[in-house]
């Protein structure tokens, strides 16, 4: 039995994720339609896919925007994927943190702990901490 290894990195998807642009005003009627749009985009992207939500044009954030993003994330999780935010307003990010919702933000570096075994010398000649 032979098997040919595909070209490129095995864990990197070469396609760009689909983008859903969100604008204001956010109403309850739009939420259901946008959740259906997220599910359709995820179906096209495949299992484990990502949908980028461009929230730069949403205007001042409010609880309606938080509810919309929470419902879109829920729809994406049910479809086997997730959403990523593009261009969120700092006030929106603060509001999402306040209500305890964490979203991946496009272009944001992942926070990690420093490597184990790294010692920092405070001043020359003193023992490392």
Short mmCIF file of N, CA and C in Angstrom, two decimals:
data_model
loop_
_atom_site.label_atom_id
_atom_site.label_comp_id
_atom_site.label_asym_id
_atom_site.label_seq_id
_atom_site.Cartn_x
_atom_site.Cartn_y
_atom_site.Cartn_z
N UNK A 1 0.85 -1.16 0.00
CA UNK A 1 0.00 0.00 0.00
C UNK A 1 0.90 1.23 0.00
N UNK A 2 0.74 2.08 -0.98
CA UNK A 2 1.56 3.30 -1.05
C UNK A 2 0.68 4.51 -0.82
N UNK A 3 1.33 5.56 -0.41
CA UNK A 3 0.60 6.76 -0.02
C UNK A 3 1.48 7.95 -0.34
N UNK A 4 0.98 8.88 -1.10
CA UNK A 4 1.76 10.07 -1.49
C UNK A 4 1.45 11.21 -0.53
N UNK A 5 2.48 11.82 -0.03
CA UNK A 5 2.30 12.95 0.89
C UNK A 5 1.93 14.19 0.10
N UNK A 6 0.90 14.91 0.53
CA UNK A 6 0.51 16.13 -0.18
C UNK A 6 1.55 17.23 0.00
N UNK A 7 1.60 18.13 -0.96
CA UNK A 7 2.53 19.25 -0.88
C UNK A 7 2.07 20.26 0.16
N UNK A 8 3.03 20.98 0.73
CA UNK A 8 2.70 22.04 1.69
C UNK A 8 2.59 21.52 3.10
N UNK A 9 2.26 22.42 3.98
CA UNK A 9 2.11 22.07 5.38
C UNK A 9 0.78 21.36 5.60
N UNK A 10 0.77 20.28 6.37
CA UNK A 10 -0.47 19.52 6.51
C UNK A 10 -1.54 20.20 7.35
N UNK A 11 -1.17 21.10 8.23
CA UNK A 11 -2.14 21.71 9.13
C UNK A 11 -2.52 23.14 8.74
N UNK A 12 -2.09 23.60 7.60
CA UNK A 12 -2.38 24.97 7.18
C UNK A 12 -3.35 24.94 6.01
N UNK A 13 -4.45 25.66 6.15
CA UNK A 13 -5.43 25.77 5.08
C UNK A 13 -5.01 26.92 4.17
N UNK A 14 -4.73 26.67 2.92
CA UNK A 14 -4.24 27.73 2.04
C UNK A 14 -5.33 28.72 1.63
N UNK A 15 -6.59 28.39 1.86
CA UNK A 15 -7.67 29.29 1.47
C UNK A 15 -7.89 30.35 2.54
N UNK A 16 -8.33 31.52 2.08
CA UNK A 16 -8.69 32.58 3.02
C UNK A 16 -10.09 32.30 3.55
N UNK A 17 -10.32 32.59 4.82
CA UNK A 17 -11.67 32.33 5.36
C UNK A 17 -12.67 33.33 4.79
N UNK A 18 -13.94 32.92 4.71
CA UNK A 18 -14.97 33.83 4.22
C UNK A 18 -15.19 34.97 5.21
N UNK A 19 -15.61 36.11 4.67
CA UNK A 19 -15.81 37.31 5.50
C UNK A 19 -17.29 37.69 5.49
N UNK A 20 -17.83 37.94 6.68
CA UNK A 20 -19.19 38.42 6.85
C UNK A 20 -19.09 39.83 7.43
N UNK A 21 -19.54 40.83 6.67
CA UNK A 21 -19.46 42.22 7.12
C UNK A 21 -20.72 42.58 7.88
N UNK A 22 -20.54 43.04 9.12
CA UNK A 22 -21.66 43.42 9.97
C UNK A 22 -21.75 44.93 10.05
N UNK A 23 -22.94 45.47 9.84
CA UNK A 23 -23.16 46.91 9.92
C UNK A 23 -24.30 47.17 10.90
N UNK A 24 -24.41 48.41 11.32
CA UNK A 24 -25.49 48.77 12.24
C UNK A 24 -26.68 49.23 11.40
N UNK A 25 -27.85 49.28 11.88
CA UNK A 25 -28.27 48.92 13.23
C UNK A 25 -28.46 47.42 13.36
N UNK A 26 -28.24 46.91 14.55
CA UNK A 26 -28.42 45.50 14.84
C UNK A 26 -29.83 45.32 15.41
N UNK A 27 -30.64 44.54 14.72
CA UNK A 27 -32.00 44.27 15.19
C UNK A 27 -32.18 42.77 15.37
N UNK A 28 -33.20 42.39 16.11
CA UNK A 28 -33.46 40.97 16.36
C UNK A 28 -33.80 40.22 15.07
N UNK A 29 -34.43 40.90 14.12
CA UNK A 29 -34.78 40.25 12.86
C UNK A 29 -33.53 39.88 12.05
N UNK A 30 -32.52 40.73 12.13
CA UNK A 30 -31.28 40.47 11.38
C UNK A 30 -30.47 39.34 11.99
N UNK A 31 -30.61 39.12 13.30
CA UNK A 31 -29.79 38.11 13.99
C UNK A 31 -30.02 36.73 13.40
N UNK A 32 -31.27 36.34 13.20
CA UNK A 32 -31.57 35.01 12.67
C UNK A 32 -31.01 34.85 11.26
N UNK A 33 -31.15 35.88 10.44
CA UNK A 33 -30.62 35.81 9.08
C UNK A 33 -29.11 35.72 9.04
N UNK A 34 -28.45 36.46 9.93
CA UNK A 34 -26.99 36.43 9.97
C UNK A 34 -26.48 35.09 10.51
N UNK A 35 -27.21 34.49 11.44
CA UNK A 35 -26.81 33.16 11.94
C UNK A 35 -26.91 32.13 10.82
N UNK A 36 -27.94 32.26 9.98
CA UNK A 36 -28.05 31.37 8.82
C UNK A 36 -26.91 31.61 7.84
N UNK A 37 -26.51 32.87 7.67
CA UNK A 37 -25.38 33.18 6.79
C UNK A 37 -24.09 32.55 7.30
N UNK A 38 -23.87 32.60 8.62
CA UNK A 38 -22.66 32.00 9.21
C UNK A 38 -22.66 30.50 8.97
N UNK A 39 -23.80 29.85 9.17
CA UNK A 39 -23.88 28.40 8.94
C UNK A 39 -23.61 28.07 7.48
N UNK A 40 -24.13 28.86 6.56
CA UNK A 40 -23.90 28.61 5.14
C UNK A 40 -22.43 28.80 4.77
N UNK A 41 -21.80 29.85 5.32
CA UNK A 41 -20.39 30.07 5.04
C UNK A 41 -19.52 28.96 5.62
N UNK A 42 -19.89 28.45 6.79
CA UNK A 42 -19.14 27.34 7.39
C UNK A 42 -19.31 26.07 6.58
N UNK A 43 -20.50 25.83 6.06
CA UNK A 43 -20.71 24.65 5.22
C UNK A 43 -19.81 24.70 4.00
N UNK A 44 -19.64 25.90 3.44
CA UNK A 44 -18.77 26.06 2.28
C UNK A 44 -17.30 25.92 2.66
N UNK A 45 -16.93 26.35 3.89
CA UNK A 45 -15.53 26.30 4.32
C UNK A 45 -15.13 24.91 4.78
N UNK A 46 -16.07 24.10 5.23
CA UNK A 46 -15.75 22.77 5.72
C UNK A 46 -15.71 22.72 7.24
N UNK A 47 -15.55 21.51 7.77
CA UNK A 47 -15.52 21.31 9.21
C UNK A 47 -14.29 21.97 9.81
N UNK A 48 -14.47 22.63 10.94
CA UNK A 48 -13.35 23.31 11.59
C UNK A 48 -13.02 24.63 10.94
N UNK A 49 -13.93 25.14 10.13
CA UNK A 49 -13.69 26.37 9.41
C UNK A 49 -13.84 27.60 10.28
N UNK A 50 -13.42 28.70 9.70
CA UNK A 50 -13.49 29.99 10.38
C UNK A 50 -14.24 30.96 9.48
N UNK A 51 -15.10 31.75 10.09
CA UNK A 51 -15.76 32.86 9.40
C UNK A 51 -15.28 34.14 10.06
N UNK A 52 -14.74 35.05 9.27
CA UNK A 52 -14.27 36.33 9.78
C UNK A 52 -15.44 37.30 9.76
N UNK A 53 -15.73 37.89 10.90
CA UNK A 53 -16.80 38.88 11.02
C UNK A 53 -16.16 40.26 11.10
N UNK A 54 -16.35 41.05 10.06
CA UNK A 54 -15.84 42.42 10.03
C UNK A 54 -16.81 43.30 10.79
N UNK A 55 -16.41 43.72 11.99
CA UNK A 55 -17.29 44.49 12.87
C UNK A 55 -16.90 45.97 12.91
N UNK A 56 -16.04 46.40 12.01
CA UNK A 56 -15.58 47.78 11.99
C UNK A 56 -16.68 48.78 11.70
N UNK A 57 -17.73 48.39 10.98
CA UNK A 57 -18.80 49.30 10.62
C UNK A 57 -20.03 49.20 11.50
N UNK A 58 -19.91 48.57 12.66
CA UNK A 58 -21.08 48.40 13.53
C UNK A 58 -21.43 49.64 14.31
N UNK A 59 -20.54 50.59 14.40
CA UNK A 59 -20.83 51.80 15.17
C UNK A 59 -20.60 51.57 16.65
N UNK A 60 -21.18 52.43 17.48
CA UNK A 60 -20.96 52.29 18.93
C UNK A 60 -21.55 50.97 19.43
N UNK A 61 -20.79 50.26 20.26
CA UNK A 61 -21.26 48.95 20.71
C UNK A 61 -22.36 49.07 21.76
N UNK A 62 -23.17 48.06 21.81
CA UNK A 62 -24.24 47.97 22.81
C UNK A 62 -24.54 46.52 23.07
N UNK A 63 -25.53 46.28 23.89
CA UNK A 63 -25.88 44.91 24.22
C UNK A 63 -26.44 44.16 23.03
N UNK A 64 -27.04 44.86 22.07
CA UNK A 64 -27.54 44.20 20.87
C UNK A 64 -26.38 43.63 20.06
N UNK A 65 -25.27 44.35 19.99
CA UNK A 65 -24.09 43.86 19.28
C UNK A 65 -23.49 42.66 20.01
N UNK A 66 -23.49 42.69 21.33
CA UNK A 66 -22.97 41.56 22.11
C UNK A 66 -23.83 40.33 21.88
N UNK A 67 -25.16 40.52 21.89
CA UNK A 67 -26.07 39.40 21.66
C UNK A 67 -25.87 38.82 20.26
N UNK A 68 -25.71 39.70 19.27
CA UNK A 68 -25.50 39.24 17.90
C UNK A 68 -24.23 38.39 17.81
N UNK A 69 -23.13 38.88 18.36
CA UNK A 69 -21.87 38.13 18.27
C UNK A 69 -21.95 36.82 19.04
N UNK A 70 -22.63 36.82 20.18
CA UNK A 70 -22.78 35.57 20.94
C UNK A 70 -23.59 34.55 20.14
N UNK A 71 -24.65 35.01 19.49
CA UNK A 71 -25.48 34.09 18.70
C UNK A 71 -24.73 33.59 17.46
N UNK A 72 -23.93 34.46 16.85
CA UNK A 72 -23.14 34.03 15.69
C UNK A 72 -22.09 33.01 16.11
N UNK A 73 -21.46 33.23 17.26
CA UNK A 73 -20.47 32.26 17.75
C UNK A 73 -21.15 30.93 18.06
N UNK A 74 -22.34 30.97 18.65
CA UNK A 74 -23.08 29.75 18.95
C UNK A 74 -23.44 29.00 17.67
N UNK A 75 -23.90 29.72 16.66
CA UNK A 75 -24.23 29.10 15.38
C UNK A 75 -23.00 28.49 14.74
N UNK A 76 -21.86 29.19 14.85
CA UNK A 76 -20.62 28.67 14.28
C UNK A 76 -20.17 27.42 15.02
N UNK A 77 -20.24 27.43 16.35
CA UNK A 77 -19.83 26.26 17.14
C UNK A 77 -20.71 25.06 16.83
N UNK A 78 -22.01 25.29 16.66
CA UNK A 78 -22.91 24.19 16.31
C UNK A 78 -22.59 23.62 14.94
N UNK A 79 -22.05 24.47 14.06
CA UNK A 79 -21.66 24.02 12.73
C UNK A 79 -20.25 23.46 12.66
N UNK A 80 -19.57 23.37 13.80
CA UNK A 80 -18.22 22.80 13.83
C UNK A 80 -17.13 23.80 13.54
N UNK A 81 -17.40 25.09 13.63
CA UNK A 81 -16.39 26.10 13.34
C UNK A 81 -16.36 27.16 14.42
N UNK A 82 -15.88 28.33 14.03
CA UNK A 82 -15.81 29.46 14.96
C UNK A 82 -15.78 30.76 14.15
N UNK A 83 -15.97 31.87 14.86
CA UNK A 83 -15.86 33.17 14.19
C UNK A 83 -14.64 33.90 14.72
N UNK A 84 -14.12 34.77 13.89
CA UNK A 84 -12.98 35.61 14.25
C UNK A 84 -13.38 37.04 13.94
N UNK A 85 -13.07 37.96 14.84
CA UNK A 85 -13.45 39.36 14.65
C UNK A 85 -12.37 40.12 13.90
N UNK A 86 -12.81 41.00 13.01
CA UNK A 86 -11.89 41.88 12.30
C UNK A 86 -12.26 43.32 12.64
N UNK A 87 -11.26 44.10 13.01
CA UNK A 87 -11.40 45.53 13.29
C UNK A 87 -12.42 45.86 14.37
N UNK A 88 -12.36 45.18 15.53
CA UNK A 88 -13.32 45.53 16.58
C UNK A 88 -12.95 46.84 17.26
N UNK A 89 -13.95 47.62 17.60
CA UNK A 89 -13.76 48.86 18.33
C UNK A 89 -13.25 48.51 19.74
N UNK A 90 -12.33 49.29 20.30
CA UNK A 90 -11.87 48.98 21.67
C UNK A 90 -13.01 48.94 22.69
N UNK A 91 -14.03 49.76 22.49
CA UNK A 91 -15.18 49.74 23.41
C UNK A 91 -15.95 48.42 23.28
N UNK A 92 -16.04 47.87 22.07
CA UNK A 92 -16.70 46.59 21.88
C UNK A 92 -15.92 45.48 22.55
N UNK A 93 -14.61 45.52 22.41
CA UNK A 93 -13.77 44.49 23.07
C UNK A 93 -13.90 44.58 24.58
N UNK A 94 -13.96 45.80 25.11
CA UNK A 94 -14.12 45.96 26.56
C UNK A 94 -15.48 45.45 27.01
N UNK A 95 -16.51 45.70 26.23
CA UNK A 95 -17.85 45.23 26.57
C UNK A 95 -17.92 43.70 26.51
N UNK A 96 -17.30 43.11 25.50
CA UNK A 96 -17.27 41.65 25.41
C UNK A 96 -16.53 41.04 26.59
N UNK A 97 -15.42 41.66 26.99
CA UNK A 97 -14.68 41.19 28.17
C UNK A 97 -15.53 41.33 29.43
N UNK A 98 -16.29 42.40 29.51
CA UNK A 98 -17.12 42.66 30.69
C UNK A 98 -18.18 41.58 30.88
N UNK A 99 -18.77 41.12 29.78
CA UNK A 99 -19.80 40.09 29.88
C UNK A 99 -19.22 38.68 29.83
N UNK A 100 -17.90 38.56 29.68
CA UNK A 100 -17.24 37.27 29.75
C UNK A 100 -17.18 36.50 28.45
N UNK A 101 -17.30 37.19 27.31
CA UNK A 101 -17.20 36.53 26.01
C UNK A 101 -15.81 36.76 25.43
N UNK A 102 -15.16 35.69 25.04
CA UNK A 102 -13.83 35.78 24.44
C UNK A 102 -13.92 35.42 22.97
N UNK A 103 -13.39 36.27 22.14
CA UNK A 103 -13.37 36.04 20.71
C UNK A 103 -11.95 36.15 20.19
N UNK A 104 -11.65 35.36 19.20
CA UNK A 104 -10.38 35.46 18.51
C UNK A 104 -10.44 36.72 17.64
N UNK A 105 -9.37 37.52 17.66
CA UNK A 105 -9.33 38.76 16.90
C UNK A 105 -8.26 38.62 15.82
N UNK A 106 -8.61 38.98 14.62
CA UNK A 106 -7.68 38.88 13.50
C UNK A 106 -6.47 39.78 13.72
N UNK A 107 -5.30 39.24 13.52
CA UNK A 107 -4.06 40.00 13.65
C UNK A 107 -3.55 40.11 15.06
N UNK A 108 -4.23 39.52 16.02
CA UNK A 108 -3.80 39.59 17.42
C UNK A 108 -2.88 38.41 17.72
N UNK A 109 -1.78 38.70 18.38
CA UNK A 109 -0.84 37.65 18.73
C UNK A 109 -1.41 36.85 19.90
N UNK A 110 -1.24 35.54 19.83
CA UNK A 110 -1.73 34.67 20.88
C UNK A 110 -0.89 34.85 22.13
N UNK A 111 -1.56 34.93 23.28
CA UNK A 111 -0.84 35.10 24.54
C UNK A 111 -0.33 33.74 25.01
N UNK A 112 0.94 33.69 25.37
CA UNK A 112 1.53 32.44 25.84
C UNK A 112 2.40 32.72 27.04
N UNK A 113 2.65 31.67 27.79
CA UNK A 113 3.54 31.79 28.93
C UNK A 113 4.97 31.72 28.45
N UNK A 114 5.92 32.33 29.20
CA UNK A 114 7.31 32.23 28.80
C UNK A 114 7.80 30.79 28.90
N UNK A 115 8.81 30.49 28.14
CA UNK A 115 9.36 29.14 28.12
C UNK A 115 9.91 28.77 29.49
N UNK A 116 9.77 27.50 29.86
CA UNK A 116 10.29 27.02 31.13
C UNK A 116 11.81 26.97 31.10
N UNK A 117 12.42 27.21 32.23
CA UNK A 117 13.87 27.12 32.32
C UNK A 117 14.59 28.40 31.92
N UNK A 118 13.84 29.44 31.60
CA UNK A 118 14.47 30.71 31.25
C UNK A 118 14.70 31.50 32.52
N UNK A 119 15.93 31.91 32.72
CA UNK A 119 16.26 32.68 33.90
C UNK A 119 16.65 34.09 33.50
N UNK A 120 16.18 35.05 34.27
CA UNK A 120 16.45 36.45 33.98
C UNK A 120 17.39 36.99 35.05
N UNK A 121 18.45 37.63 34.60
CA UNK A 121 19.38 38.24 35.54
C UNK A 121 18.95 39.69 35.75
N UNK A 122 18.75 40.04 37.04
CA UNK A 122 18.24 41.36 37.35
C UNK A 122 19.34 42.42 37.16
N UNK A 123 20.45 42.23 37.81
CA UNK A 123 21.57 43.16 37.69
C UNK A 123 22.84 42.35 37.50
N UNK A 124 23.81 42.89 36.80
CA UNK A 124 25.05 42.14 36.61
C UNK A 124 25.67 41.76 37.96
N UNK A 125 26.06 40.50 38.06
CA UNK A 125 26.70 40.02 39.28
C UNK A 125 25.75 39.39 40.28
N UNK A 126 24.44 39.63 40.17
CA UNK A 126 23.50 39.04 41.09
C UNK A 126 23.02 37.70 40.55
N UNK A 127 22.52 36.88 41.46
CA UNK A 127 22.02 35.56 41.06
C UNK A 127 20.75 35.72 40.23
N UNK A 128 20.57 34.78 39.32
CA UNK A 128 19.38 34.81 38.47
C UNK A 128 18.15 34.47 39.29
N UNK A 129 17.01 35.03 38.91
CA UNK A 129 15.75 34.81 39.63
C UNK A 129 15.05 33.61 39.06
#
